[in-house]
PDB file of C-alpha atoms in Angstrom:
ATOM      1  CA  MET A   4       0.000   0.000   0.000  1.00 68.00           C
ATOM      2  CA  ASP A   5       1.451   3.363  -1.032  1.00 81.00           C
ATOM      3  CA  ILE A   6       0.891   6.709   0.693  1.00 86.00           C
ATOM      4  CA  THR A   7      -2.145   7.442  -1.501  1.00 85.00           C
ATOM      5  CA  GLN A   8      -3.841   4.191  -0.495  1.00 85.00           C
ATOM      6  CA  LEU A   9      -3.029   4.894   3.157  1.00 89.00           C
ATOM      7  CA  LYS A  10      -4.813   8.222   2.846  1.00 90.00           C
ATOM      8  CA  TYR A  11      -7.763   6.470   1.182  1.00 90.00           C
ATOM      9  CA  PHE A  12      -8.008   4.074   4.110  1.00 92.00           C
ATOM     10  CA  VAL A  13      -7.769   6.781   6.788  1.00 93.00           C
ATOM     11  CA  THR A  14     -10.323   8.970   5.011  1.00 93.00           C
ATOM     12  CA  ILE A  15     -12.821   6.082   4.914  1.00 93.00           C
ATOM     13  CA  VAL A  16     -12.463   5.578   8.662  1.00 93.00           C
ATOM     14  CA  GLU A  17     -12.735   9.301   9.392  1.00 93.00           C
ATOM     15  CA  SER A  18     -15.833   9.480   7.163  1.00 93.00           C
ATOM     16  CA  GLU A  19     -17.464   6.902   9.467  1.00 92.00           C
ATOM     17  CA  PHE A  20     -17.176   4.187   6.780  1.00 92.00           C
ATOM     18  CA  ASN A  21     -19.326   6.140   4.335  1.00 93.00           C
ATOM     19  CA  LEU A  22     -17.648   5.364   1.002  1.00 91.00           C
ATOM     20  CA  SER A  23     -19.617   8.020  -0.857  1.00 91.00           C
ATOM     21  CA  ALA A  24     -18.519  10.754   1.568  1.00 92.00           C
ATOM     22  CA  ALA A  25     -14.906   9.508   1.550  1.00 91.00           C
ATOM     23  CA  ALA A  26     -14.791   9.408  -2.255  1.00 89.00           C
ATOM     24  CA  SER A  27     -16.105  12.973  -2.386  1.00 89.00           C
ATOM     25  CA  LYS A  28     -13.373  14.199   0.002  1.00 88.00           C
ATOM     26  CA  LEU A  29     -10.706  12.366  -2.021  1.00 87.00           C
ATOM     27  CA  HIS A  30     -12.070  13.548  -5.393  1.00 83.00           C
ATOM     28  CA  ILE A  31     -12.248  10.037  -6.831  1.00 86.00           C
ATOM     29  CA  SER A  32     -15.155   7.800  -7.787  1.00 87.00           C
ATOM     30  CA  GLN A  33     -16.698   5.481  -5.211  1.00 89.00           C
ATOM     31  CA  PRO A  34     -16.074   2.327  -7.343  1.00 89.00           C
ATOM     32  CA  ALA A  35     -12.385   3.249  -7.661  1.00 87.00           C
ATOM     33  CA  LEU A  36     -12.119   3.709  -3.886  1.00 89.00           C
ATOM     34  CA  THR A  37     -13.873   0.387  -3.210  1.00 89.00           C
ATOM     35  CA  GLN A  38     -11.633  -1.414  -5.693  1.00 88.00           C
ATOM     36  CA  SER A  39      -8.479   0.046  -4.136  1.00 88.00           C
ATOM     37  CA  ILE A  40      -9.367  -1.209  -0.646  1.00 87.00           C
ATOM     38  CA  LYS A  41     -10.490  -4.639  -1.861  1.00 88.00           C
ATOM     39  CA  LYS A  42      -7.305  -5.019  -3.882  1.00 87.00           C
ATOM     40  CA  PHE A  43      -5.139  -4.326  -0.851  1.00 85.00           C
ATOM     41  CA  GLU A  44      -7.065  -6.735   1.392  1.00 87.00           C
ATOM     42  CA  THR A  45      -6.826  -9.459  -1.254  1.00 89.00           C
ATOM     43  CA  GLU A  46      -3.114  -8.983  -1.894  1.00 86.00           C
ATOM     44  CA  GLU A  47      -2.249  -8.901   1.821  1.00 86.00           C
ATOM     45  CA  ARG A  48      -4.781 -11.613   2.742  1.00 89.00           C
ATOM     46  CA  ILE A  49      -6.221  -9.551   5.564  1.00 89.00           C
ATOM     47  CA  GLU A  50      -9.555  -7.960   6.401  1.00 91.00           C
ATOM     48  CA  LEU A  51      -9.376  -4.398   7.609  1.00 92.00           C
ATOM     49  CA  PHE A  52     -13.114  -3.728   7.782  1.00 92.00           C
ATOM     50  CA  VAL A  53     -16.078  -5.384   9.426  1.00 93.00           C
ATOM     51  CA  ARG A  54     -18.829  -5.694   6.809  1.00 91.00           C
ATOM     52  CA  ASN A  55     -22.582  -6.067   7.231  1.00 90.00           C
ATOM     53  CA  LEU A  56     -24.505  -7.053   4.108  1.00 87.00           C
ATOM     54  CA  GLY A  57     -21.583  -5.847   2.037  1.00 84.00           C
ATOM     55  CA  ARG A  58     -21.400  -2.421   3.705  1.00 89.00           C
ATOM     56  CA  LEU A  59     -18.440  -1.251   5.788  1.00 92.00           C
ATOM     57  CA  CYS A  60     -19.458  -0.658   9.392  1.00 92.00           C
ATOM     58  CA  ASN A  61     -16.339  -0.891  11.564  1.00 94.00           C
ATOM     59  CA  LEU A  62     -12.686  -1.915  11.788  1.00 94.00           C
ATOM     60  CA  THR A  63     -11.402  -5.370  12.578  1.00 94.00           C
ATOM     61  CA  PRO A  64      -8.703  -5.643  15.290  1.00 93.00           C
ATOM     62  CA  SER A  65      -6.133  -5.713  12.477  1.00 92.00           C
ATOM     63  CA  GLY A  66      -7.812  -2.686  10.949  1.00 91.00           C
ATOM     64  CA  GLU A  67      -7.653  -0.785  14.264  1.00 93.00           C
ATOM     65  CA  SER A  68      -3.908  -1.377  14.523  1.00 93.00           C
ATOM     66  CA  PHE A  69      -3.401  -0.522  10.870  1.00 92.00           C
ATOM     67  CA  TYR A  70      -5.371   2.724  11.255  1.00 93.00           C
ATOM     68  CA  THR A  71      -3.203   3.870  14.184  1.00 94.00           C
ATOM     69  CA  ASN A  72       0.010   3.169  12.278  1.00 94.00           C
ATOM     70  CA  ALA A  73      -1.323   4.654   9.038  1.00 92.00           C
ATOM     71  CA  LYS A  74      -1.921   8.022  10.700  1.00 92.00           C
ATOM     72  CA  ILE A  75       1.653   8.006  12.047  1.00 93.00           C
ATOM     73  CA  VAL A  76       3.103   7.197   8.613  1.00 93.00           C
ATOM     74  CA  ILE A  77       0.995   9.886   6.905  1.00 91.00           C
ATOM     75  CA  GLY A  78       2.090  12.441   9.508  1.00 90.00           C
ATOM     76  CA  HIS A  79       5.769  11.601   8.949  1.00 89.00           C
ATOM     77  CA  HIS A  80       5.294  11.739   5.181  1.00 87.00           C
ATOM     78  CA  ASP A  81       3.578  15.138   5.263  1.00 85.00           C
ATOM     79  CA  ARG A  82       6.278  16.606   7.526  1.00 82.00           C
ATOM     80  CA  MET A  83       9.012  15.210   5.303  1.00 81.00           C
ATOM     81  CA  MET A  84       7.462  16.731   2.179  1.00 76.00           C
ATOM     82  CA  LYS A  85       6.926  20.063   3.947  1.00 73.00           C
ATOM     83  CA  GLU A  86      10.600  20.190   4.969  1.00 70.00           C
ATOM     84  CA  LEU A  87      11.641  19.256   1.453  1.00 66.00           C
ATOM     85  CA  ARG A  88       9.616  22.092  -0.035  1.00 61.00           C
ATOM     86  CA  GLU A  89      10.970  24.535   2.550  1.00 59.00           C
ATOM     87  CA  HIS A  90      14.534  23.707   1.547  1.00 59.00           C
ATOM     88  CA  SER A  91      13.905  24.093  -2.162  1.00 53.00           C
ATOM     89  CA  SER A  92      15.589  27.015  -3.905  1.00 48.00           C
ATOM     90  CA  ASN A  93      12.332  28.971  -4.176  1.00 54.00           C
ATOM     91  CA  ILE A  94      10.972  29.375  -0.662  1.00 61.00           C
ATOM     92  CA  ARG A  95       7.219  29.741  -0.444  1.00 72.00           C
ATOM     93  CA  GLY A  96       5.076  29.861   2.637  1.00 84.00           C
ATOM     94  CA  ARG A  97       3.063  31.872   5.090  1.00 90.00           C
ATOM     95  CA  VAL A  98       3.796  33.417   8.462  1.00 93.00           C
ATOM     96  CA  ARG A  99       1.246  34.978  10.822  1.00 95.00           C
ATOM     97  CA  ILE A 100       2.443  37.881  12.981  1.00 96.00           C
ATOM     98  CA  GLY A 101       0.370  39.635  15.643  1.00 96.00           C
ATOM     99  CA  ILE A 102       1.240  43.246  16.567  1.00 95.00           C
ATOM    100  CA  PRO A 103      -0.618  45.834  18.688  1.00 91.00           C
ATOM    101  CA  PRO A 104      -1.569  48.985  16.718  1.00 88.00           C
ATOM    102  CA  LEU A 105       0.775  51.308  18.621  1.00 89.00           C
ATOM    103  CA  VAL A 106       3.792  49.012  18.253  1.00 92.00           C
ATOM    104  CA  LEU A 107       2.971  48.527  14.575  1.00 91.00           C
ATOM    105  CA  THR A 108       2.948  52.285  13.972  1.00 89.00           C
ATOM    106  CA  VAL A 109       6.002  53.141  16.050  1.00 88.00           C
ATOM    107  CA  LEU A 110       8.320  50.278  15.144  1.00 90.00           C
ATOM    108  CA  PHE A 111       7.094  47.915  12.449  1.00 90.00           C
ATOM    109  CA  THR A 112       5.829  49.866   9.445  1.00 89.00           C
ATOM    110  CA  ASP A 113       9.284  49.955   7.887  1.00 90.00           C
ATOM    111  CA  VAL A 114      10.471  46.471   8.831  1.00 90.00           C
ATOM    112  CA  LEU A 115       7.303  44.743   7.605  1.00 91.00           C
ATOM    113  CA  ALA A 116       7.448  46.566   4.293  1.00 92.00           C
ATOM    114  CA  LYS A 117      11.074  45.487   3.860  1.00 90.00           C
ATOM    115  CA  LEU A 118      10.260  41.869   4.751  1.00 90.00           C
ATOM    116  CA  VAL A 119       7.461  41.741   2.179  1.00 91.00           C
ATOM    117  CA  ILE A 120       9.512  43.378  -0.585  1.00 91.00           C
ATOM    118  CA  ALA A 121      12.530  41.136   0.052  1.00 88.00           C
ATOM    119  CA  ASN A 122      10.454  37.934   0.058  1.00 88.00           C
ATOM    120  CA  PRO A 123       7.735  38.057  -2.623  1.00 89.00           C
ATOM    121  CA  ASP A 124       6.988  34.329  -2.326  1.00 87.00           C
ATOM    122  CA  VAL A 125       6.299  34.469   1.413  1.00 90.00           C
ATOM    123  CA  GLN A 126       2.857  35.575   2.580  1.00 92.00           C
ATOM    124  CA  PHE A 127       2.998  37.799   5.663  1.00 93.00           C
ATOM    125  CA  ASP A 128      -0.347  37.928   7.490  1.00 94.00           C
ATOM    126  CA  VAL A 129      -0.427  40.741  10.071  1.00 94.00           C
ATOM    127  CA  PHE A 130      -2.973  40.613  12.896  1.00 94.00           C
ATOM    128  CA  GLU A 131      -3.418  44.077  14.422  1.00 92.00           C
ATOM    129  CA  GLU A 132      -4.912  43.496  17.881  1.00 89.00           C
ATOM    130  CA  GLY A 133      -4.371  44.387  21.525  1.00 86.00           C
ATOM    131  CA  ALA A 134      -1.802  42.495  23.588  1.00 87.00           C
ATOM    132  CA  PHE A 135      -4.334  40.421  25.520  1.00 87.00           C
ATOM    133  CA  LYS A 136      -6.047  39.134  22.378  1.00 91.00           C
ATOM    134  CA  LEU A 137      -2.701  38.440  20.700  1.00 93.00           C
ATOM    135  CA  GLN A 138      -1.601  36.300  23.635  1.00 93.00           C
ATOM    136  CA  ARG A 139      -4.831  34.333  23.323  1.00 93.00           C
ATOM    137  CA  LEU A 140      -4.322  33.859  19.567  1.00 94.00           C
ATOM    138  CA  LEU A 141      -0.769  32.680  20.220  1.00 94.00           C
ATOM    139  CA  LYS A 142      -1.976  30.130  22.773  1.00 94.00           C
ATOM    140  CA  LEU A 143      -4.583  28.891  20.275  1.00 93.00           C
ATOM    141  CA  GLN A 144      -1.846  28.586  17.600  1.00 92.00           C
ATOM    142  CA  GLU A 145      -3.750  30.995  15.355  1.00 95.00           C
ATOM    143  CA  ILE A 146      -0.634  33.145  14.941  1.00 96.00           C
ATOM    144  CA  ASP A 147       3.044  32.153  14.771  1.00 96.00           C
ATOM    145  CA  PHE A 148       4.493  35.228  16.507  1.00 96.00           C
ATOM    146  CA  ALA A 149       3.129  37.895  18.837  1.00 96.00           C
ATOM    147  CA  ILE A 150       5.082  41.121  19.249  1.00 95.00           C
ATOM    148  CA  ILE A 151       3.892  42.571  22.549  1.00 93.00           C
ATOM    149  CA  LEU A 152       5.036  44.444  25.640  1.00 91.00           C
ATOM    150  CA  GLN A 153       6.539  43.078  28.817  1.00 89.00           C
ATOM    151  CA  PRO A 154       5.322  41.914  31.209  1.00 87.00           C
ATOM    152  CA  THR A 155       3.237  39.230  29.499  1.00 89.00           C
ATOM    153  CA  ASP A 156       0.900  36.574  30.860  1.00 86.00           C
ATOM    154  CA  LEU A 157       2.577  33.773  28.917  1.00 91.00           C
ATOM    155  CA  ASN A 158       3.792  30.576  30.555  1.00 91.00           C
ATOM    156  CA  HIS A 159       7.534  30.437  29.921  1.00 90.00           C
ATOM    157  CA  GLN A 160       7.446  26.653  29.917  1.00 91.00           C
ATOM    158  CA  HIS A 161       5.390  26.792  26.728  1.00 93.00           C
ATOM    159  CA  PHE A 162       6.387  30.090  25.108  1.00 95.00           C
ATOM    160  CA  LYS A 163       9.617  31.909  24.350  1.00 93.00           C
ATOM    161  CA  GLU A 164       9.867  35.618  25.076  1.00 93.00           C
ATOM    162  CA  GLU A 165      12.791  37.572  23.616  1.00 93.00           C
ATOM    163  CA  LEU A 166      13.489  41.293  23.912  1.00 93.00           C
ATOM    164  CA  ILE A 167      13.878  42.974  20.516  1.00 91.00           C
ATOM    165  CA  TYR A 168      13.489  46.664  21.383  1.00 92.00           C
ATOM    166  CA  GLN A 169      13.602  48.827  24.498  1.00 92.00           C
ATOM    167  CA  ASP A 170      12.829  52.483  25.167  1.00 93.00           C
ATOM    168  CA  GLU A 171      10.808  54.353  27.792  1.00 95.00           C
ATOM    169  CA  LEU A 172       7.481  56.094  28.358  1.00 96.00           C
ATOM    170  CA  SER A 173       7.386  59.897  28.179  1.00 96.00           C
ATOM    171  CA  CYS A 174       4.876  62.646  28.834  1.00 97.00           C
ATOM    172  CA  PHE A 175       3.527  64.636  25.903  1.00 96.00           C
ATOM    173  CA  MET A 176       1.723  67.946  26.354  1.00 95.00           C
ATOM    174  CA  CYS A 177       0.972  71.273  24.707  1.00 95.00           C
ATOM    175  CA  ILE A 178       4.016  73.568  24.533  1.00 93.00           C
ATOM    176  CA  ASP A 179       2.052  76.074  26.640  1.00 92.00           C
ATOM    177  CA  HIS A 180       1.469  73.637  29.483  1.00 95.00           C
ATOM    178  CA  PRO A 181       3.106  74.736  32.789  1.00 94.00           C
ATOM    179  CA  LEU A 182       5.010  71.444  33.025  1.00 96.00           C
ATOM    180  CA  ALA A 183       6.408  71.820  29.500  1.00 94.00           C
ATOM    181  CA  LYS A 184       9.078  74.151  30.906  1.00 94.00           C
ATOM    182  CA  LYS A 185      10.580  71.391  33.019  1.00 95.00           C
ATOM    183  CA  ASP A 186      13.502  69.283  31.804  1.00 94.00           C
ATOM    184  CA  TYR A 187      12.264  66.175  33.595  1.00 96.00           C
ATOM    185  CA  LEU A 188       9.122  65.188  35.465  1.00 96.00           C
ATOM    186  CA  SER A 189       8.622  63.173  38.588  1.00 96.00           C
ATOM    187  CA  TRP A 190       5.602  60.896  38.767  1.00 97.00           C
ATOM    188  CA  HIS A 191       4.251  63.053  41.575  1.00 96.00           C
ATOM    189  CA  ASP A 192       4.207  66.012  39.177  1.00 96.00           C
ATOM    190  CA  LEU A 193       1.245  64.278  37.531  1.00 96.00           C
ATOM    191  CA  LYS A 194      -0.849  64.261  40.685  1.00 94.00           C
ATOM    192  CA  ASP A 195      -4.126  66.135  40.079  1.00 94.00           C
ATOM    193  CA  ARG A 196      -3.186  66.698  36.430  1.00 96.00           C
ATOM    194  CA  ASN A 197      -5.679  65.831  33.669  1.00 97.00           C
ATOM    195  CA  LEU A 198      -4.381  62.673  32.031  1.00 97.00           C
ATOM    196  CA  ALA A 199      -5.296  61.309  28.608  1.00 97.00           C
ATOM    197  CA  ILE A 200      -4.290  57.646  28.430  1.00 96.00           C
ATOM    198  CA  PHE A 201      -5.000  54.404  26.607  1.00 94.00           C
ATOM    199  CA  THR A 202      -8.023  52.298  27.542  1.00 92.00           C
ATOM    200  CA  ASP A 203      -7.647  49.143  29.613  1.00 90.00           C
ATOM    201  CA  THR A 204      -7.361  47.061  26.430  1.00 85.00           C
ATOM    202  CA  PHE A 205      -3.753  48.282  26.230  1.00 88.00           C
ATOM    203  CA  MET A 206      -0.871  46.948  28.292  1.00 87.00           C
ATOM    204  CA  ILE A 207       0.406  50.506  28.872  1.00 92.00           C
ATOM    205  CA  HIS A 208      -2.815  51.345  30.721  1.00 93.00           C
ATOM    206  CA  HIS A 209      -2.250  48.556  33.243  1.00 92.00           C
ATOM    207  CA  GLN A 210       1.434  49.400  33.618  1.00 92.00           C
ATOM    208  CA  LEU A 211       0.568  53.009  34.428  1.00 96.00           C
ATOM    209  CA  MET A 212      -2.120  52.050  36.925  1.00 96.00           C
ATOM    210  CA  ARG A 213       0.311  49.754  38.736  1.00 95.00           C
ATOM    211  CA  LYS A 214       2.943  52.512  38.770  1.00 96.00           C
ATOM    212  CA  PHE A 215       0.571  55.082  40.258  1.00 96.00           C
ATOM    213  CA  GLU A 216      -0.660  52.598  42.841  1.00 96.00           C
ATOM    214  CA  SER A 217       2.909  51.786  43.894  1.00 96.00           C
ATOM    215  CA  LEU A 218       3.476  55.510  44.534  1.00 96.00           C
ATOM    216  CA  SER A 219       0.117  55.994  46.298  1.00 96.00           C
ATOM    217  CA  ILE A 220      -0.989  58.368  43.566  1.00 95.00           C
ATOM    218  CA  VAL A 221      -4.630  58.468  42.495  1.00 95.00           C
ATOM    219  CA  PRO A 222      -4.431  59.477  38.815  1.00 95.00           C
ATOM    220  CA  LYS A 223      -6.909  62.002  37.462  1.00 96.00           C
ATOM    221  CA  VAL A 224      -7.881  60.295  34.209  1.00 96.00           C
ATOM    222  CA  ALA A 225      -9.810  62.820  32.140  1.00 95.00           C
ATOM    223  CA  LEU A 226      -9.836  60.904  28.873  1.00 95.00           C
ATOM    224  CA  MET A 227      -9.222  57.383  27.586  1.00 96.00           C
ATOM    225  CA  SER A 228      -8.881  56.296  23.974  1.00 94.00           C
ATOM    226  CA  THR A 229      -7.556  53.484  21.796  1.00 90.00           C
ATOM    227  CA  SER A 230      -5.996  55.994  19.379  1.00 90.00           C
ATOM    228  CA  TRP A 231      -2.509  57.329  20.087  1.00 91.00           C
ATOM    229  CA  ASP A 232      -2.867  60.176  17.607  1.00 90.00           C
ATOM    230  CA  PHE A 233      -6.148  61.238  19.221  1.00 94.00           C
ATOM    231  CA  LEU A 234      -4.453  61.233  22.630  1.00 95.00           C
ATOM    232  CA  LEU A 235      -1.769  63.533  21.252  1.00 93.00           C
ATOM    233  CA  GLU A 236      -4.323  65.801  19.578  1.00 93.00           C
ATOM    234  CA  SER A 237      -6.225  66.066  22.859  1.00 94.00           C
ATOM    235  CA  THR A 238      -3.253  67.817  24.466  1.00 94.00           C
ATOM    236  CA  LEU A 239      -3.362  70.710  21.999  1.00 91.00           C
ATOM    237  CA  ASN A 240      -4.838  73.881  23.477  1.00 83.00           C
ATOM    238  CA  SER A 241      -5.688  72.052  26.706  1.00 93.00           C
ATOM    239  CA  ASP A 242      -4.059  71.078  29.974  1.00 95.00           C
ATOM    240  CA  PHE A 243      -4.189  67.342  29.141  1.00 97.00           C
ATOM    241  CA  ILE A 244      -1.039  65.251  29.473  1.00 97.00           C
ATOM    242  CA  THR A 245      -0.689  61.936  27.684  1.00 97.00           C
ATOM    243  CA  ILE A 246       1.853  59.212  28.440  1.00 97.00           C
ATOM    244  CA  LEU A 247       3.171  57.346  25.413  1.00 96.00           C
ATOM    245  CA  PRO A 248       6.319  55.533  24.254  1.00 94.00           C
ATOM    246  CA  SER A 249       9.091  58.021  23.582  1.00 94.00           C
ATOM    247  CA  PRO A 250       9.602  56.912  19.913  1.00 92.00           C
ATOM    248  CA  ILE A 251       6.149  58.299  19.095  1.00 92.00           C
ATOM    249  CA  ARG A 252       7.882  61.699  18.837  1.00 89.00           C
ATOM    250  CA  ASP A 253       9.048  60.711  15.348  1.00 85.00           C
ATOM    251  CA  HIS A 254       5.461  60.408  14.141  1.00 82.00           C
ATOM    252  CA  PHE A 255       4.060  63.894  14.725  1.00 79.00           C
ATOM    253  CA  SER A 256       5.026  67.538  14.336  1.00 74.00           C
ATOM    254  CA  GLN A 257       6.784  68.767  17.466  1.00 72.00           C
ATOM    255  CA  ASN A 258       5.991  72.434  16.862  1.00 83.00           C
ATOM    256  CA  ARG A 259       3.008  72.436  19.213  1.00 90.00           C
ATOM    257  CA  ILE A 260       3.539  69.354  21.381  1.00 93.00           C
ATOM    258  CA  LYS A 261       6.405  68.947  23.840  1.00 93.00           C
ATOM    259  CA  GLU A 262       7.903  65.680  25.056  1.00 95.00           C
ATOM    260  CA  VAL A 263       9.132  65.700  28.655  1.00 96.00           C
ATOM    261  CA  LYS A 264      10.866  62.623  30.000  1.00 96.00           C
ATOM    262  CA  PHE A 265      10.554  61.162  33.497  1.00 96.00           C
ATOM    263  CA  GLU A 266      13.340  61.396  36.072  1.00 96.00           C
ATOM    264  CA  THR A 267      12.715  57.722  36.810  1.00 94.00           C
ATOM    265  CA  PRO A 268      11.309  56.441  33.522  1.00 93.00           C
ATOM    266  CA  MET A 269       9.136  53.405  33.059  1.00 94.00           C
ATOM    267  CA  PRO A 270      10.699  51.063  30.495  1.00 94.00           C
ATOM    268  CA  TRP A 271       8.846  50.235  27.292  1.00 94.00           C
ATOM    269  CA  LYS A 272      10.013  46.736  26.372  1.00 93.00           C
ATOM    270  CA  VAL A 273       8.882  45.099  23.151  1.00 94.00           C
ATOM    271  CA  VAL A 274       9.285  41.328  23.022  1.00 95.00           C
ATOM    272  CA  LEU A 275       8.955  38.695  20.329  1.00 95.00           C
ATOM    273  CA  THR A 276       6.937  35.759  21.648  1.00 96.00           C
ATOM    274  CA  TYR A 277       6.327  32.362  20.086  1.00 96.00           C
ATOM    275  CA  ALA A 278       5.605  28.796  21.120  1.00 94.00           C
ATOM    276  CA  HIS A 279       8.283  26.345  22.213  1.00 92.00           C
ATOM    277  CA  LYS A 280       8.590  23.682  19.487  1.00 89.00           C
ATOM    278  CA  PRO A 281      11.052  20.841  18.846  1.00 87.00           C
ATOM    279  CA  ARG A 282      11.803  22.376  15.473  1.00 87.00           C
ATOM    280  CA  TYR A 283      11.014  25.636  13.676  1.00 88.00           C
ATOM    281  CA  ASN A 284      10.512  25.728   9.941  1.00 87.00           C
ATOM    282  CA  ARG A 285      12.771  27.760   7.723  1.00 86.00           C
ATOM    283  CA  ILE A 286      10.441  30.733   7.389  1.00 89.00           C
ATOM    284  CA  GLU A 287       9.842  30.963  11.150  1.00 91.00           C
ATOM    285  CA  THR A 288      13.583  30.898  11.807  1.00 90.00           C
ATOM    286  CA  TYR A 289      14.154  33.514   9.116  1.00 89.00           C
ATOM    287  CA  VAL A 290      11.540  35.910  10.524  1.00 90.00           C
ATOM    288  CA  ARG A 291      12.937  35.644  14.045  1.00 91.00           C
ATOM    289  CA  ASN A 292      16.525  36.209  12.918  1.00 90.00           C
ATOM    290  CA  SER A 293      15.529  39.051  10.589  1.00 89.00           C
ATOM    291  CA  LEU A 294      13.757  40.981  13.341  1.00 90.00           C
ATOM    292  CA  PHE A 295      16.721  40.671  15.677  1.00 88.00           C
ATOM    293  CA  HIS A 296      19.107  41.718  12.905  1.00 87.00           C
ATOM    294  CA  TYR A 297      16.937  44.702  11.964  1.00 87.00           C
ATOM    295  CA  PHE A 298      16.662  46.134  15.468  1.00 86.00           C
ATOM    296  CA  SER A 299      20.209  45.344  16.582  1.00 81.00           C
ATOM    297  CA  SER A 300      22.172  46.519  13.543  1.00 71.00           C
ATOM    298  CA  ASN A 301      21.539  48.858  10.634  1.00 67.00           C
ATOM    299  CA  LYS A 302      17.822  48.272  10.036  1.00 72.00           C
ATOM    300  CA  THR A 303      18.323  46.197   6.905  1.00 74.00           C
ATOM    301  CA  ILE A 304      16.501  43.047   5.817  1.00 78.00           C
ATOM    302  CA  ILE A 305      18.244  40.244   3.940  1.00 73.00           C
ATOM    303  CA  PRO A 306      16.018  38.032   1.720  1.00 73.00           C
ATOM    304  CA  ILE A 307      15.529  34.422   2.777  1.00 70.00           C
ATOM    305  CA  ASP A 308      18.013  32.125   1.024  1.00 64.00           C
TER     306      ASP A 308
END
């Protein structure tokens, strides 16, 4: 029995012995499927199926054992062929990357564009979601990588977590704000100030709340939003202060908004997370290495080879 016949056999079992349904899934005729199974049983002098009035209804003990082994062989065959295709000269494939909107805007617009341009035969699917949802998608194996902020809720026994970028949170305010004259701010400077911050769907929100609580500060949250550019706009011609990652300064005009750093800044750590596996395919390894190379060297992307 070759690999095709093994797949015929397994499909019949998984179709609950309905030859018509199995033939439809396999895109062959029912007589051809019946003949293939009968031919194997005759040649090997074994009965794999229990029959009732000529209809398949179950597996014999030999059939049960054969079914278990057939699934193992098919699994090995499919993995072998997948690895063979991955190591061909023309790499094709798909990788699913989850990134929160803010991180995507601040750090990944350029690198993703370079990855796509350098690798036209690789499909890059980007999932733009909040950190909590991305962690759930990663656990469900619906994405291959999640690029999120530390700390995470991931179990380190099952997931890897590697730092790829680090900066800090800063305050942003209108240039006319009284605190805009200061070189640095203490966290207590924000007491009783109108704050515009992210909603609780963002990791930064929870980090800020924990920070204020640790300092016995009750923050005066005047506005919450999921949009970083709206938070910045809200500071114009008002006394609002927003707290965002420092690199956001490169994404708006600084003529009317002032960045003021903290004396004791809160780190903004971006990590690459992915599941522990015995082996990573070539595209997964390439993406991981490319991101580390991009952020640690000269921001270049080398095509997969």
